[in-house]
Tab-separated table of C-alpha atoms in Angstrom:
chain	number	residue	atom	x	y	z
A	1	MET	CA	172.364	134.522	62.036
A	2	GLU	CA	176.140	135.258	62.580
A	3	ARG	CA	176.489	138.604	64.138
A	4	LEU	CA	179.322	140.967	64.950
A	5	LEU	CA	179.122	143.213	68.230
A	6	VAL	CA	181.966	145.756	68.614
A	7	VAL	CA	181.949	147.663	72.053
A	8	LEU	CA	184.293	150.326	72.625
A	9	PRO	CA	184.482	153.586	74.622
A	10	HIS	CA	185.305	156.684	72.385
A	11	PRO	CA	184.328	157.487	68.843
A	12	ASP	CA	187.280	157.065	66.434
A	13	ASP	CA	188.401	153.795	68.496
A	14	GLU	CA	186.388	151.758	66.001
A	15	ALA	CA	188.324	153.120	63.256
A	16	PHE	CA	192.034	152.501	64.577
A	17	GLY	CA	190.955	149.335	65.977
A	18	ALA	CA	188.279	147.169	64.296
A	19	ALA	CA	187.295	149.211	61.172
A	20	GLY	CA	188.455	146.597	58.922
A	21	MET	CA	187.192	143.831	60.229
A	22	MET	CA	183.678	145.560	60.445
A	23	ALA	CA	183.676	146.165	56.825
A	24	GLN	CA	184.750	142.791	55.609
A	25	TYR	CA	182.026	141.330	58.127
A	26	ARG	CA	179.353	143.312	56.668
A	27	GLU	CA	180.362	142.411	53.293
A	28	LYS	CA	180.043	139.072	54.168
A	29	GLY	CA	176.455	139.941	55.327
A	30	TRP	CA	176.787	139.914	59.037
A	31	PRO	CA	174.733	142.250	60.907
A	32	VAL	CA	177.336	144.211	62.854
A	33	THR	CA	176.297	146.308	65.737
A	34	HIS	CA	178.696	149.240	67.472
A	35	VAL	CA	178.244	150.341	70.727
A	36	CYS	CA	180.051	153.439	71.861
A	37	ALA	CA	179.885	154.105	75.456
A	38	THR	CA	180.891	157.576	75.643
A	39	SER	CA	180.552	160.660	73.197
A	40	GLY	CA	184.356	161.648	73.434
A	41	GLN	CA	183.722	164.825	75.451
A	42	MET	CA	187.359	164.828	76.411
A	43	GLY	CA	189.193	164.400	73.092
A	44	ARG	CA	192.279	166.068	72.771
A	45	ASN	CA	191.767	167.891	69.598
A	46	MET	CA	189.083	170.155	68.683
A	47	GLY	CA	189.894	170.254	64.735
A	48	LYS	CA	192.592	172.024	62.754
A	49	PRO	CA	191.666	174.961	62.329
A	50	PRO	CA	189.291	174.382	65.558
A	51	PHE	CA	185.718	174.071	64.773
A	52	ALA	CA	184.611	172.702	68.304
A	53	ASN	CA	185.124	173.592	71.801
A	54	ARG	CA	184.838	171.681	74.996
A	55	GLU	CA	181.208	172.111	75.204
A	56	THR	CA	180.388	171.272	71.412
A	57	LEU	CA	183.021	168.621	71.116
A	58	TYR	CA	180.599	165.737	71.559
A	59	LYS	CA	178.144	166.816	69.058
A	60	PHE	CA	180.718	166.713	66.498
A	61	ARG	CA	182.247	163.230	67.560
A	62	GLU	CA	178.835	161.757	67.454
A	63	LYS	CA	178.297	162.727	64.062
A	64	GLU	CA	181.811	161.815	63.046
A	65	LEU	CA	180.963	158.264	64.589
A	66	LYS	CA	177.961	157.742	62.402
A	67	ALA	CA	179.763	158.951	59.271
A	68	ALA	CA	182.690	156.479	60.025
A	69	CYS	CA	180.224	153.602	60.529
A	70	ASP	CA	178.165	154.529	57.154
A	71	ALA	CA	181.866	154.248	55.445
A	72	LEU	CA	181.904	150.759	56.921
A	73	GLY	CA	178.190	149.939	55.966
A	74	VAL	CA	177.291	149.816	59.757
A	75	GLU	CA	173.941	150.873	60.469
A	76	ASP	CA	173.283	149.852	63.904
A	77	VAL	CA	175.255	152.285	65.836
A	78	ARG	CA	174.321	152.794	69.540
A	79	MET	CA	175.709	155.714	71.705
A	80	LEU	CA	175.277	155.068	75.534
A	81	GLY	CA	176.263	158.843	76.093
A	82	MET	CA	178.441	158.007	79.158
A	83	ARG	CA	181.187	160.439	80.177
A	84	ASP	CA	184.512	160.404	78.483
A	85	LYS	CA	187.233	159.543	81.189
A	86	THR	CA	184.881	158.383	83.623
A	87	LEU	CA	184.176	155.038	82.934
A	88	GLU	CA	186.968	153.666	85.685
A	89	PHE	CA	184.757	155.261	88.159
A	90	GLU	CA	181.488	153.397	87.531
A	91	ASN	CA	180.462	150.478	89.426
A	92	PRO	CA	181.958	147.448	87.589
A	93	GLU	CA	179.177	145.020	88.122
A	94	VAL	CA	176.588	147.755	87.179
A	95	LEU	CA	178.502	148.642	83.922
A	96	ALA	CA	178.719	144.637	83.368
A	97	ASP	CA	174.730	144.537	83.718
A	98	ARG	CA	174.781	147.226	81.056
A	99	MET	CA	177.099	144.999	78.638
A	100	GLU	CA	175.373	141.628	79.664
A	101	GLU	CA	171.919	143.458	78.544
A	102	ILE	CA	173.267	144.301	75.376
A	103	ILE	CA	174.989	141.078	74.576
A	104	ARG	CA	171.877	139.141	75.578
A	105	GLU	CA	169.777	141.181	73.163
A	106	VAL	CA	172.292	141.412	70.178
A	107	ASN	CA	173.140	137.855	70.657
A	108	PRO	CA	176.552	138.178	68.778
A	109	THR	CA	178.842	135.217	67.481
A	110	ILE	CA	181.633	137.388	68.044
A	111	VAL	CA	181.967	140.395	70.600
A	112	VAL	CA	185.022	142.906	70.286
A	113	SER	CA	186.347	145.050	72.953
A	114	PHE	CA	189.761	145.943	74.785
A	115	TYR	CA	191.834	143.574	76.631
A	116	PRO	CA	191.475	144.628	80.438
A	117	GLU	CA	194.681	146.075	81.449
A	118	HIS	CA	196.044	146.095	78.084
A	119	GLY	CA	194.112	149.214	76.971
A	120	ILE	CA	196.515	151.786	77.927
A	121	HIS	CA	193.537	154.292	78.730
A	122	PRO	CA	191.313	153.685	81.889
A	123	ASP	CA	188.117	153.809	79.908
A	124	HIS	CA	189.527	151.076	77.485
A	125	ASP	CA	190.254	148.832	80.593
A	126	ALA	CA	187.214	149.483	82.432
A	127	LEU	CA	184.925	148.919	79.482
A	128	GLY	CA	187.049	145.790	78.208
A	129	ALA	CA	186.725	144.337	81.679
A	130	ALA	CA	183.001	144.865	81.852
A	131	VAL	CA	182.247	142.866	78.394
A	132	VAL	CA	184.867	140.109	79.871
A	133	ASN	CA	182.420	140.200	83.150
A	134	ALA	CA	179.125	140.281	81.160
A	135	ALA	CA	180.130	137.401	78.843
A	136	SER	CA	181.642	135.349	81.811
A	137	ARG	CA	178.131	135.031	83.260
A	138	LEU	CA	176.876	133.583	80.050
A	139	GLY	CA	176.609	129.703	79.706
A	140	GLU	CA	179.196	128.278	77.340
A	141	GLN	CA	176.614	127.698	74.802
A	142	GLU	CA	175.513	130.920	74.607
A	143	ARG	CA	178.736	132.655	74.874
A	144	PRO	CA	179.879	134.542	72.203
A	145	LYS	CA	183.537	134.546	71.097
A	146	VAL	CA	185.576	137.344	72.660
A	147	TYR	CA	188.110	138.940	70.928
A	148	LEU	CA	189.897	141.592	72.499
A	149	LYS	CA	192.549	144.383	71.408
A	150	ALA	CA	195.821	144.550	73.447
A	151	ILE	CA	197.676	148.009	72.873
A	152	LEU	CA	200.393	147.829	75.296
A	153	PRO	CA	203.978	148.207	73.817
A	154	ASN	CA	204.721	144.991	75.423
A	155	SER	CA	201.372	143.288	75.120
A	156	GLU	CA	202.693	140.338	73.095
A	157	GLN	CA	205.425	139.874	75.500
A	158	LEU	CA	202.848	139.524	78.246
A	159	LEU	CA	199.995	137.486	76.514
A	160	GLY	CA	201.838	136.119	73.556
A	161	GLU	CA	201.223	136.553	69.998
A	162	PRO	CA	197.675	137.498	68.935
A	163	ASP	CA	195.429	134.693	68.556
A	164	VAL	CA	193.494	136.269	65.569
A	165	VAL	CA	195.150	138.694	62.654
A	166	ILE	CA	192.446	139.693	60.225
A	167	ASP	CA	193.969	140.754	56.604
A	168	VAL	CA	191.974	143.872	55.979
A	169	THR	CA	194.058	145.316	53.140
A	170	ASP	CA	191.032	144.491	50.594
A	171	VAL	CA	188.929	146.978	52.413
A	172	LEU	CA	191.690	149.397	53.593
A	173	ASP	CA	189.672	152.081	51.445
A	174	LYS	CA	186.874	151.770	53.873
A	175	LYS	CA	189.119	152.152	56.925
A	176	ILE	CA	190.861	155.170	55.481
A	177	GLU	CA	187.436	156.575	54.777
A	178	ALA	CA	186.229	155.836	58.476
A	179	LEU	CA	189.493	157.337	59.851
A	180	LYS	CA	188.728	160.471	57.802
A	181	ALA	CA	185.280	160.910	59.292
A	182	HIS	CA	187.024	161.540	62.635
A	183	ALA	CA	188.076	165.131	61.589
A	184	SER	CA	188.190	166.503	64.734
A	185	GLN	CA	190.507	164.144	66.175
A	186	ILE	CA	192.543	162.932	63.210
A	187	PRO	CA	192.890	166.228	61.212
A	188	GLY	CA	195.320	166.499	58.163
A	189	ILE	CA	197.700	163.414	58.579
A	190	VAL	CA	194.772	161.185	57.219
A	191	ARG	CA	195.273	162.729	53.806
A	192	GLU	CA	198.983	161.603	54.144
A	193	TRP	CA	197.567	158.027	55.033
A	194	GLU	CA	195.456	157.612	52.258
A	195	GLU	CA	197.995	158.804	49.835
A	196	ARG	CA	200.449	156.136	51.188
A	197	ALA	CA	197.842	153.337	51.277
A	198	GLU	CA	197.191	154.034	47.627
A	199	LYS	CA	200.800	153.579	46.854
A	200	ARG	CA	200.414	150.388	49.141
A	201	ASP	CA	203.358	151.750	51.491
A	202	PRO	CA	204.788	148.778	53.263
A	203	GLU	CA	205.040	150.389	56.588
A	204	LEU	CA	201.633	151.807	56.497
A	205	VAL	CA	199.817	148.505	55.166
A	206	LYS	CA	201.559	146.863	57.917
A	207	TRP	CA	200.119	149.143	60.570
A	208	LEU	CA	196.584	149.624	59.059
A	209	GLY	CA	196.289	146.619	57.092
A	210	TYR	CA	196.133	144.066	59.773
A	211	GLU	CA	193.718	143.926	62.918
A	212	ARG	CA	194.922	141.645	65.719
A	213	PHE	CA	193.112	140.285	68.739
A	214	TRP	CA	193.478	138.091	71.792
A	215	MET	CA	190.700	135.657	72.420
A	216	TYR	CA	189.794	135.600	76.159
A	217	SER	CA	189.664	132.221	77.808
A	218	PHE	CA	187.301	131.505	80.409
A	219	SER	CA	188.410	128.365	81.460
């Protein structure tokens, strides 16, 4: 059976980066597993008006992630409970060991993460590198396709055009619902996005309606 595995560091990374793909693949009947490495303890926002503080934020963000995945139809959600903004300080081989264990267990057809050194945030880069490292340890026959998000302003200049562009406009409503679930980090503005999505605003559809990935080459 074909399976999708999405490995990202923070609650809400999935909503921006791969929510449409996750929703589409669930509709196609693929089992989808989402692994979130941290609980987003260091998120910038506390809600508007604030309903969390630095000590309680992780509880809200874990609930928000589950609600977002519910909106996408994703039931297999795994939170590793690592500390936000610390992944870059983890032993890279030990972090790759954890990713390898998950990949071998889930046995995905496709694994999604961030492109190392193109993730902007140190956690994105560290986890993406661990996923690539873990996948590189597998033999060609057992290795999943590795789809990576590259979000530097000049990623296309450095890497070329994305290898995979997925039109997710047919599930844009589900992606918006996933974004809305992250109320502590994306307050208010999502309502505006929702209205613009309903009107098929070209600028918003271009931004949220297509998900772009680069395939990692192990040759």
